[in-house]
């Protein structure tokens, strides 16, 4: 298992390099000018000089290796320097945003907590709600609980977050005035009241994203449980005199989790993608919003870096899914 | 087999139905039998005759809904298993009554190792701790003839062959020294040489451990070799019941006779064509009001269409549910 994981990690390096190249070339070929937002009063020669100062005069085969060098060597050096007070980086050029002129990773570090609070939390909440719903729905198939679960899942599947988000804002912020419609990222949690405020501003975005997750995961969980509840080994477990909770929560659940784990792990990157929209609606200035602004401003280093980080997340989640698969199912342990 | 001993398991008037969209299916109709200590009772009948459903009804192993045990009593250890609370029933299942199922390929949980699955009932019913259970599990694997037992406990079901998995299933069923072992076609899914091994193993274990066994099969050849008594089932009913020698020598029900004719023979110059019983077994959509075998029977007459024959006692522990008396060659009176 460990050798398998290491081998997969090594194999993901060429994959990621290729993805980085594709993203870079897509951005290179896309129309858009980082100077487009500059005042019109700047003369064309100066504009051209500014472009060259940003390195845009160089061809792709010079700039791409430079980005790779910055991403994989210079940035980690700065991390290490920051953490241990060493001086590996020695003032080397970091990846700089065209728009803000600050290092891309510093901006990402500022934005990441908001995204994690809202997006990651919503995913955890969604999965934690979905698993019991799926289990109970399958165990009590066609019961009122199951029917209600099916109905809510259908809503979660069919109503996109940009609609449910706005709907929630209209109901709970505009009409009822219970919850804030804008997520205040400057808010600091330091006592009970501020914690309650943080909860109140998180509820709507978290619930909107969690609804989607819950809908998907609970359906998979239910289907997988139903597949397994009819299996012969379940009858064997009952014939051994095991209690229903052992039969369901040990024997059936372990088998049913195998496909669901894949769905959950592979859903992590897509939930970050979905966050781009949710963050816009609830004015959360997280990574999704950062990416949108960077795209609009042709901020190539920022877009490149965030997109590549998402690609890393996708590749890693695939790996994690495969490893968990092997841990849960002894038939496909890899060595 | 000590005659006259109190039965360990006494089933009376058992009736099980399945509630389906098309109506109730009467899968088990008024089945009664008794199992004496240490004997091996064979249950034969073709697919859908209600053999397995009867045995699963005894221990509440049928999914409900759709299955529902409507009537009857199952006396075991002085208690009616159809009326005890779920926890008492669970104590019996796997503790005092062991179950071996037909398909060893799917009857073990693929994601837990074999040791874990054998130790589960040991820890629940015998209250053993982990180490004691592991010791006992190793003994059990040795008992059912799995070599290198200590090592094999850590293996998963997919690392065992079909015959070895059935041995594991038997080890699980025997784990808590059951008084009764119910084996539901335990050799059907195995190839012939492995069948023979499992049969030998079961005979051997029975003489070592002395439990009573109910052996469900559709293979009369298997029954002839191991059973003390046999009940023949058709359409969810017991149609004939006799000691094994008596049944083969002197079958009284036309269905039993037809079944015995279907056994291929190796004698004669040229093997005869295989005999078949024409027609399909019935799907019992109504409570039986006539003999379920009437449409396939070669001696059926008017009365068979109007009444369901009771089990006529023929002496020597032999009874048959048929209005036609094979001994006189005419209808039975009364």
XYZ file of C-alpha atoms in Angstrom:
669
model
C 0.000 0.000 0.000
C 2.785 2.430 0.919
C 4.821 1.614 -2.188
C 1.668 1.987 -4.244
C 1.024 5.415 -2.756
C 4.603 6.509 -3.332
C 4.525 5.241 -6.895
C 1.286 7.105 -7.531
C 2.785 10.273 -6.020
C 5.786 10.021 -8.337
C 3.552 9.373 -11.310
C 1.492 12.450 -10.543
C 4.530 14.694 -11.135
C 4.577 14.339 -14.953
C 0.764 14.581 -14.952
C 0.908 17.863 -13.061
C 3.688 19.226 -15.252
C 1.607 18.483 -18.320
C -1.467 20.124 -16.764
C 0.620 23.182 -15.886
C 1.796 23.379 -19.491
C -1.753 23.125 -20.854
C -3.016 25.834 -18.491
C -0.082 28.056 -19.392
C -0.627 27.654 -23.121
C -4.382 28.234 -22.796
C -3.724 31.499 -20.997
C -1.056 32.376 -23.580
C -3.431 31.780 -26.478
C -6.438 33.452 -24.825
C -7.194 37.036 -25.852
C -6.882 39.720 -23.174
C -4.327 42.319 -22.241
C -3.061 42.927 -18.692
C -2.684 46.615 -19.687
C -6.327 46.943 -20.694
C -7.321 48.373 -17.313
C -4.612 51.073 -17.394
C -5.710 54.653 -17.984
C -6.084 55.553 -21.667
C -3.780 58.528 -21.166
C -0.707 56.275 -21.042
C 1.046 56.508 -24.418
C 1.439 53.261 -26.452
C 5.285 53.231 -26.136
C 5.018 53.380 -22.365
C 2.400 50.631 -22.410
C 4.775 48.507 -24.454
C 7.578 49.157 -21.949
C 5.267 48.216 -19.087
C 4.369 44.991 -20.895
C 8.016 44.144 -21.328
C 8.683 44.988 -17.696
C 6.094 42.334 -16.769
C 8.006 39.863 -18.901
C 5.301 39.620 -21.553
C 7.818 40.392 -24.291
C 9.516 37.034 -23.793
C 8.303 33.933 -25.667
C 6.415 31.123 -23.800
C 9.422 28.799 -23.709
C 11.233 31.343 -21.581
C 8.311 32.317 -19.350
C 6.955 28.823 -18.661
C 10.205 27.423 -17.198
C 10.533 30.646 -15.199
C 7.071 30.124 -13.712
C 7.899 26.494 -12.959
C 11.096 27.612 -11.238
C 9.209 30.191 -9.191
C 6.388 27.842 -8.280
C 8.373 24.747 -7.396
C 11.653 26.184 -6.130
C 11.492 29.843 -5.168
C 8.097 29.794 -3.383
C 8.899 26.761 -1.223
C 12.192 28.435 -0.322
C 10.298 31.487 0.929
C 8.041 29.201 2.946
C 11.016 27.547 4.567
C 12.677 30.879 5.189
C 9.524 32.172 6.832
C 9.129 29.125 8.997
C 12.729 28.627 10.127
C 14.328 32.026 9.618
C 16.781 30.684 7.049
C 17.740 32.479 3.858
C 17.510 29.996 0.997
C 15.513 32.284 -1.271
C 18.078 35.074 -1.118
C 15.759 37.679 -2.568
C 14.809 35.653 -5.647
C 11.840 36.853 -7.709
C 8.512 35.467 -6.413
C 5.341 35.010 -8.477
C 3.865 38.507 -8.531
C 0.264 39.402 -9.309
C -0.054 41.817 -12.254
C -2.929 43.580 -10.568
C -1.906 44.014 -6.957
C 1.884 43.697 -7.465
C 2.041 41.605 -4.342
C 3.237 37.985 -4.262
C 0.488 35.649 -5.484
C 0.925 33.252 -2.580
C 0.514 36.037 -0.030
C -2.824 36.950 -1.582
C -3.887 33.321 -1.682
C -2.900 32.917 1.967
C -5.140 35.876 2.818
C -8.094 34.499 0.881
C -7.821 30.819 1.751
C -9.295 30.975 5.305
C -12.581 32.473 4.048
C -12.922 29.773 1.421
C -12.083 27.054 3.911
C -14.549 28.406 6.478
C -17.379 28.456 3.962
C -16.567 25.845 1.322
C -14.765 23.201 3.335
C -17.220 23.601 6.203
C -20.163 23.223 3.844
C -18.674 20.069 2.395
C -18.082 18.554 5.819
C -21.586 19.543 6.921
C -23.055 18.224 3.662
C -21.341 14.847 3.940
C -22.168 14.509 7.642
C -25.839 15.123 6.889
C -25.854 12.988 3.757
C -24.420 9.779 5.208
C -27.078 9.204 7.893
C -29.821 10.233 5.461
C -28.551 7.712 2.917
C -28.251 4.958 5.512
C -31.692 5.494 7.032
C -33.335 5.975 3.620
C -31.995 2.641 2.446
C -32.738 0.778 5.663
C -36.295 2.121 5.682
C -36.836 2.108 1.945
C -40.120 3.720 0.780
C -40.838 5.001 4.302
C -41.940 8.604 4.835
C -38.345 9.469 5.754
C -37.075 7.952 2.522
C -39.691 9.772 0.423
C -38.869 13.092 2.087
C -35.154 12.458 1.575
C -35.749 11.705 -2.099
C -37.766 14.903 -2.488
C -35.115 17.095 -0.857
C -32.368 15.415 -2.884
C -34.236 16.161 -6.078
C -34.414 19.828 -5.052
C -30.694 19.795 -4.258
C -29.917 18.255 -7.626
C -32.147 20.451 -9.730
C -31.887 23.889 -8.108
C -28.494 25.474 -8.844
C -26.739 27.393 -6.027
C -26.981 30.721 -7.859
C -30.741 30.368 -7.579
C -31.063 28.839 -4.117
C -28.476 31.332 -2.797
C -30.379 34.355 -4.042
C -33.639 32.843 -2.858
C -32.246 32.383 0.659
C -30.952 35.975 0.685
C -34.355 37.294 -0.394
C -36.165 35.275 2.273
C -33.832 35.433 5.277
C -31.978 38.711 4.732
C -34.365 40.957 2.832
C -37.784 39.790 4.041
C -37.193 38.316 7.490
C -33.963 40.218 8.257
C -32.644 37.290 10.312
C -29.271 36.816 8.671
C -26.699 39.117 7.079
C -26.576 38.919 3.288
C -22.880 39.819 3.060
C -20.105 37.723 4.546
C -17.838 39.997 6.591
C -14.314 38.648 6.178
C -12.764 41.188 8.513
C -14.774 39.735 11.386
C -12.594 38.321 14.151
C -13.903 35.585 16.417
C -12.728 36.264 19.962
C -15.725 35.756 22.241
C -19.104 34.074 22.321
C -20.981 36.935 20.610
C -18.520 37.180 17.763
C -18.676 33.396 17.379
C -22.458 33.569 17.114
C -22.089 36.305 14.511
C -19.648 34.150 12.567
C -22.152 31.274 12.674
C -24.960 33.533 11.496
C -23.022 34.804 8.528
C -21.849 31.309 7.627
C -25.242 29.601 7.743
C -26.593 30.625 4.352
C -23.527 30.048 2.147
C -22.749 26.814 3.964
C -26.313 25.559 3.605
C -26.514 26.455 -0.094
C -23.357 24.509 -0.854
C -24.221 21.721 1.574
C -27.607 21.182 -0.072
C -25.893 20.140 -3.292
C -23.405 17.901 -1.516
C -26.114 16.333 0.615
C -28.292 15.633 -2.411
C -25.517 13.870 -4.289
C -23.845 11.964 -1.506
C -27.072 10.803 0.151
C -28.311 9.369 -3.152
C -25.088 7.460 -3.684
C -25.101 6.274 -0.095
C -28.699 5.098 -0.345
C -28.146 3.243 -3.614
C -24.996 1.620 -2.324
C -26.650 0.570 0.946
C -29.605 -0.898 -0.948
C -27.241 -2.901 -3.135
C -25.582 -4.358 -0.079
C -28.587 -4.876 2.208
C -29.817 -7.668 -0.056
C -26.514 -9.509 -0.143
C -26.044 -13.006 1.217
C -23.420 -11.936 3.744
C -26.033 -9.742 5.443
C -28.191 -12.811 5.937
C -25.138 -14.621 7.301
C -24.513 -11.815 9.783
C -28.128 -12.013 10.947
C -27.923 -15.814 11.141
C -24.913 -15.380 13.433
C -27.198 -13.498 15.802
C -25.647 -10.076 15.259
C -27.858 -7.171 16.279
C -29.320 -4.963 13.577
C -26.963 -2.133 14.467
C -23.940 -4.395 13.975
C -25.393 -5.796 10.763
C -26.066 -2.361 9.286
C -23.342 -0.171 10.783
C -20.536 -2.700 10.508
C -21.204 -5.244 7.791
C -23.296 -3.261 5.341
C -21.806 0.180 5.943
C -18.194 -0.849 5.335
C -19.124 -2.389 1.992
C -21.380 0.486 1.037
C -18.744 3.116 1.779
C -16.426 1.791 -0.947
C -18.097 3.552 -3.902
C -19.243 6.498 -1.776
C -15.700 7.316 -0.639
C -14.747 7.844 -4.267
C -17.681 10.172 -4.794
C -16.824 12.151 -1.668
C -13.121 12.477 -2.488
C -13.687 13.421 -6.118
C -16.358 15.899 -5.054
C -13.836 18.023 -3.136
C -12.349 19.783 -6.216
C -15.755 20.363 -7.762
C -17.058 21.940 -4.575
C -14.182 24.434 -4.802
C -15.268 25.150 -8.363
C -18.845 25.611 -7.212
C -17.599 28.000 -4.547
C -16.692 30.505 -7.253
C -20.406 31.162 -7.774
C -21.453 30.944 -4.140
C -18.695 33.323 -3.083
C -19.917 35.837 -5.649
C -23.486 35.632 -4.364
C -22.650 35.978 -0.677
C -19.746 38.390 -1.246
C -17.241 36.079 0.398
C -13.836 37.294 -0.729
C -12.309 33.854 -0.926
C -10.348 32.036 -3.600
C -13.266 31.801 -6.000
C -13.788 35.524 -6.025
C -10.032 36.065 -6.341
C -9.955 33.848 -9.412
C -12.855 35.708 -11.063
C -11.223 39.116 -10.498
C -7.889 37.813 -11.765
C -9.534 36.434 -14.891
C -11.273 39.723 -15.576
C -8.012 41.630 -15.217
C -5.928 39.164 -17.290
C -3.782 38.667 -14.187
C -1.944 35.739 -15.756
C 0.308 34.715 -12.808
C -2.631 34.729 -10.408
C -4.950 32.747 -12.716
C -2.164 30.321 -13.577
C -1.302 29.681 -9.940
C -4.861 29.275 -8.631
C -5.895 27.050 -11.535
C -2.809 24.928 -11.074
C -3.480 24.596 -7.348
C -6.987 23.354 -8.203
C -5.402 20.835 -10.578
C -3.109 19.654 -7.773
C -6.179 19.276 -5.557
C -7.932 17.166 -8.198
C -4.916 14.892 -8.692
C -4.391 14.507 -4.930
C -8.059 13.740 -4.292
C -7.942 11.058 -6.979
C -4.975 9.550 -5.239
C -6.664 9.751 -1.844
C -9.798 8.129 -3.277
C -7.769 5.235 -4.659
C -5.865 4.735 -1.424
C -9.067 4.807 0.670
C -10.612 2.357 -1.770
C -7.763 -0.027 -1.109
C -8.005 0.440 2.651
C -11.756 -0.302 2.667
C -11.709 -3.181 0.205
C -9.115 -5.909 0.822
C -9.754 -7.352 -2.654
C -8.032 -4.415 -4.324
C -5.117 -3.757 -2.030
C -2.398 -2.939 -4.429
C 0.564 -4.957 -3.284
C -31.085 -42.022 16.956
C -32.887 -42.669 20.223
C -36.550 -43.193 19.438
C -39.084 -41.428 21.581
C -36.628 -38.821 22.844
C -38.027 -35.321 23.199
C -37.485 -33.364 19.983
C -34.946 -30.506 20.142
C -36.939 -28.600 17.597
C -40.671 -29.000 17.144
C -42.381 -27.158 14.313
C -46.153 -27.194 14.134
C -48.544 -25.698 11.595
C -46.056 -23.181 10.249
C -47.473 -20.844 7.626
C -45.483 -18.121 5.869
C -46.753 -15.784 3.188
C -45.078 -13.171 1.008
C -47.038 -10.005 0.451
C -46.466 -8.941 -3.158
C -48.135 -6.433 -5.440
C -49.918 -9.258 -7.219
C -51.314 -10.589 -3.932
C -50.171 -12.902 -1.177
C -47.956 -15.823 -2.124
C -48.461 -18.763 0.220
C -44.913 -20.038 0.398
C -45.174 -22.302 3.445
C -48.471 -23.997 4.252
C -49.092 -25.783 7.493
C -45.661 -27.381 7.774
C -45.032 -29.573 10.807
C -42.015 -31.651 11.688
C -39.939 -32.586 14.687
C -36.186 -32.913 14.964
C -34.827 -35.388 17.482
C -31.490 -34.891 19.234
C -28.566 -35.990 17.131
C -30.528 -37.018 14.065
C -30.080 -35.784 10.519
C -33.312 -34.757 8.900
C -33.218 -34.384 5.134
C -35.546 -31.922 3.447
C -35.972 -32.449 -0.287
C -38.017 -30.762 -2.965
C -37.449 -28.862 -6.151
C -36.718 -25.130 -6.382
C -39.565 -23.072 -5.003
C -41.043 -25.861 -2.912
C -40.577 -23.833 0.251
C -37.645 -25.686 1.811
C -35.438 -22.687 2.474
C -38.304 -20.356 3.325
C -39.483 -22.830 5.971
C -36.064 -22.924 7.646
C -35.582 -19.174 7.481
C -39.048 -18.666 8.968
C -37.988 -20.655 12.022
C -35.358 -18.078 12.935
C -36.968 -14.938 11.574
C -34.357 -14.602 8.854
C -36.778 -13.642 6.106
C -36.994 -9.950 5.224
C -40.265 -8.599 6.559
C -41.970 -7.138 4.606
C -42.607 -8.898 2.250
C -42.421 -12.108 4.284
C -44.753 -12.726 7.177
C -44.979 -15.776 9.393
C -48.730 -16.034 9.910
C -49.314 -19.060 12.085
C -47.645 -21.923 13.784
C -45.244 -22.602 16.594
C -41.537 -23.377 16.679
C -40.607 -24.922 19.993
C -36.935 -24.870 20.851
C -35.516 -25.019 24.385
C -39.043 -24.752 25.767
C -39.712 -21.483 24.001
C -41.779 -20.611 20.951
C -39.277 -18.902 18.677
C -42.035 -17.157 16.753
C -43.073 -15.259 19.869
C -39.874 -14.484 21.725
C -38.405 -10.973 21.730
C -35.783 -10.126 19.081
C -32.837 -10.321 21.489
C -33.760 -13.829 22.677
C -34.109 -14.866 19.046
C -30.645 -13.437 18.308
C -29.243 -15.469 21.197
C -30.577 -18.601 19.503
C -29.412 -17.637 16.018
C -25.760 -18.468 15.662
C -25.640 -19.530 19.306
C -27.831 -22.604 19.684
C -28.872 -22.968 16.063
C -26.222 -22.623 13.376
C -26.937 -21.886 9.736
C -24.925 -22.807 6.654
C -26.069 -21.270 3.388
C -25.979 -22.374 -0.187
C -23.484 -20.063 -1.849
C -20.178 -19.770 0.006
C -18.903 -17.286 -2.597
C -21.311 -14.580 -1.438
C -22.185 -15.644 2.101
C -19.043 -14.235 3.698
C -18.478 -10.516 4.052
C -15.729 -9.618 1.547
C -14.239 -6.735 3.553
C -13.607 -8.465 6.885
C -11.041 -11.154 7.428
C -12.198 -14.652 8.152
C -11.013 -14.578 11.753
C -13.118 -11.527 12.471
C -16.187 -13.210 11.018
C -15.701 -16.393 13.034
C -14.977 -14.474 16.230
C -18.121 -12.347 15.999
C -20.569 -15.008 17.230
C -17.998 -16.306 19.736
C -17.742 -12.919 21.369
C -21.462 -12.298 21.315
C -22.832 -15.671 22.393
C -20.032 -17.138 24.481
C -18.772 -13.865 25.917
C -15.171 -14.628 25.006
C -12.624 -11.838 24.916
C -10.596 -11.157 21.824
C -7.732 -13.497 22.645
C -9.939 -16.407 23.751
C -12.079 -15.972 20.635
C -8.984 -16.048 18.432
C -7.842 -19.303 20.035
C -11.271 -20.851 19.565
C -11.488 -19.577 15.951
C -8.195 -21.290 15.190
C -9.508 -24.551 16.689
C -12.654 -24.249 14.597
C -10.710 -23.788 11.368
C -8.660 -26.850 12.257
C -11.866 -28.749 13.038
C -13.262 -28.072 9.559
C -9.994 -29.092 7.974
C -8.390 -25.836 6.939
C -4.611 -26.208 7.079
C -2.361 -23.512 8.558
C -5.336 -22.216 10.549
C -3.596 -19.536 12.619
C -2.282 -17.894 9.482
C -5.534 -18.246 7.558
C -7.513 -16.345 10.200
C -5.992 -13.140 8.864
C -6.976 -13.912 5.270
C -9.987 -12.435 3.517
C -12.735 -14.512 1.893
C -11.456 -13.839 -1.635
C -8.231 -15.618 -0.705
C -10.159 -18.882 -0.160
C -11.559 -21.292 -2.753
C -15.276 -22.130 -2.827
C -14.889 -25.344 -0.855
C -12.643 -23.648 1.706
C -15.149 -20.813 2.098
C -17.898 -23.336 2.766
C -15.663 -24.853 5.433
C -15.345 -21.382 6.945
C -19.134 -21.018 6.865
C -19.454 -24.360 8.646
C -16.900 -23.215 11.214
C -18.991 -20.085 11.840
C -22.164 -22.157 12.183
C -20.479 -24.532 14.618
C -18.696 -21.786 16.543
C -20.900 -21.808 19.633
C -21.568 -25.580 19.843
C -25.104 -25.393 18.450
C -27.721 -28.009 19.290
C -29.104 -27.748 15.784
C -27.351 -27.054 12.503
C -29.459 -26.021 9.537
C -27.628 -26.577 6.267
C -29.414 -24.979 3.332
C -28.102 -26.729 0.206
C -24.532 -26.429 1.476
C -23.036 -28.406 -1.402
C -25.150 -27.154 -4.312
C -22.802 -24.393 -5.400
C -19.721 -26.600 -5.202
C -18.280 -28.941 -7.797
C -18.667 -32.665 -7.287
C -15.342 -33.563 -5.701
C -15.646 -30.670 -3.263
C -19.244 -31.716 -2.538
C -17.970 -35.132 -1.521
C -15.360 -33.556 0.764
C -17.930 -31.319 2.441
C -20.329 -34.261 2.872
C -17.588 -36.329 4.522
C -16.687 -33.396 6.723
C -20.309 -32.972 7.825
C -20.721 -36.671 8.612
C -17.496 -36.584 10.566
C -18.430 -33.429 12.496
C -21.844 -34.803 13.306
C -20.458 -37.921 14.878
C -17.861 -35.832 16.777
C -20.175 -33.100 18.026
C -23.521 -34.928 18.138
C -25.749 -32.072 17.088
C -28.997 -32.503 15.188
C -28.876 -31.450 11.562
C -31.496 -30.298 9.090
C -30.081 -30.796 5.615
C -31.914 -29.066 2.793
C -31.181 -30.305 -0.701
C -32.756 -31.162 -4.003
C -30.291 -34.001 -4.482
C -31.803 -37.313 -3.392
C -28.437 -38.993 -3.831
C -26.971 -36.817 -1.094
C -29.927 -37.523 1.181
C -29.640 -41.295 0.731
C -26.072 -41.136 1.983
C -26.477 -39.112 5.135
C -30.072 -38.677 6.359
C -31.896 -40.581 9.093
C -35.312 -39.293 8.156
C -36.570 -37.339 5.163
C -39.383 -34.920 4.558
C -40.398 -34.220 0.976
C -41.821 -30.776 0.283
C -43.981 -29.604 -2.579
C -45.934 -26.362 -3.004
C -44.962 -25.214 0.482
C -46.286 -28.378 2.130
C -44.862 -31.564 3.516
C -46.153 -34.217 1.108
C -44.275 -37.208 2.490
C -42.248 -37.979 5.560
C -40.435 -41.257 6.279
C -37.230 -42.817 7.578
C -34.719 -42.687 4.751
C -34.654 -46.401 3.879
C -38.421 -46.625 3.935
C -38.724 -43.611 1.655
C -36.427 -45.038 -1.003
C -37.878 -48.544 -0.768
C -41.513 -47.670 -0.445
C -42.371 -44.146 -1.659
C -46.047 -43.391 -1.157
C -46.577 -39.962 -2.681
C -46.650 -39.727 -6.504
C -44.294 -36.744 -6.315
C -41.728 -38.714 -4.318
C -42.000 -41.592 -6.797
C -41.509 -39.167 -9.685
C -38.518 -37.614 -7.916
C -36.927 -41.021 -7.360
C -37.383 -41.853 -11.048
C -35.417 -38.744 -12.014
C -32.243 -40.084 -10.408
C -30.054 -41.205 -13.307
C -28.799 -44.767 -13.112
C -25.464 -46.154 -14.204
C -26.819 -49.680 -14.597
C -28.082 -51.240 -17.821
C -26.449 -51.518 -21.203
C -27.237 -48.038 -22.306
C -28.154 -45.294 -19.887
C -31.845 -44.504 -20.304
C -32.984 -41.031 -21.177
C -33.228 -38.826 -18.123
C -36.684 -38.818 -16.649
C -38.338 -35.494 -15.970
C -41.461 -34.464 -14.113
C -43.630 -32.632 -16.638
C -44.905 -29.163 -15.755
C -43.875 -26.430 -13.355
C -44.186 -26.260 -9.591
C -47.133 -24.050 -8.651
C -46.938 -20.461 -7.449
C -49.361 -20.515 -4.546
C -51.406 -17.355 -4.962
C -54.197 -18.752 -2.773
C -54.235 -20.803 0.360
C -54.219 -24.388 -0.897
C -57.747 -25.726 -1.343
C -56.712 -28.678 -3.502
C -53.693 -30.929 -3.809
C -50.846 -28.710 -5.105
C -49.443 -31.607 -7.179
C -52.727 -32.480 -8.940
C -51.818 -30.958 -12.334
C -48.587 -32.946 -12.642
C -49.847 -36.111 -11.003
C -50.450 -39.327 -12.985
C -52.896 -40.789 -10.461
C -54.957 -37.674 -9.689
C -58.735 -38.028 -9.562
C -61.755 -35.813 -8.754
C -61.170 -35.523 -5.037
C -57.655 -34.100 -5.593
C -59.246 -31.055 -7.285
C -61.602 -30.412 -4.378
C -59.629 -31.008 -1.205
C -56.083 -30.684 -0.031
C -55.075 -34.098 1.293
C -53.979 -34.269 4.948
C -50.900 -36.246 5.960
C -52.130 -39.851 6.346
C -50.215 -41.836 8.916
C -48.992 -45.053 7.326
C -47.246 -46.532 10.367
C -43.491 -46.925 11.069
C -43.041 -43.173 11.176
C -44.161 -42.870 7.569
C -46.835 -40.478 6.382
C -47.924 -39.106 3.007
C -50.373 -36.428 1.915
C -52.173 -38.205 -0.896
C -55.709 -39.475 -1.479
C -54.370 -42.286 -3.656
C -53.243 -45.351 -1.775
C -50.265 -46.786 -3.608
C -50.486 -50.020 -1.637
C -54.035 -50.847 -2.721
C -53.866 -49.017 -6.052
C -57.089 -47.137 -5.346
C -58.461 -44.101 -3.525
C -57.963 -43.939 0.220
C -61.224 -43.957 2.121
C -62.099 -41.249 4.612
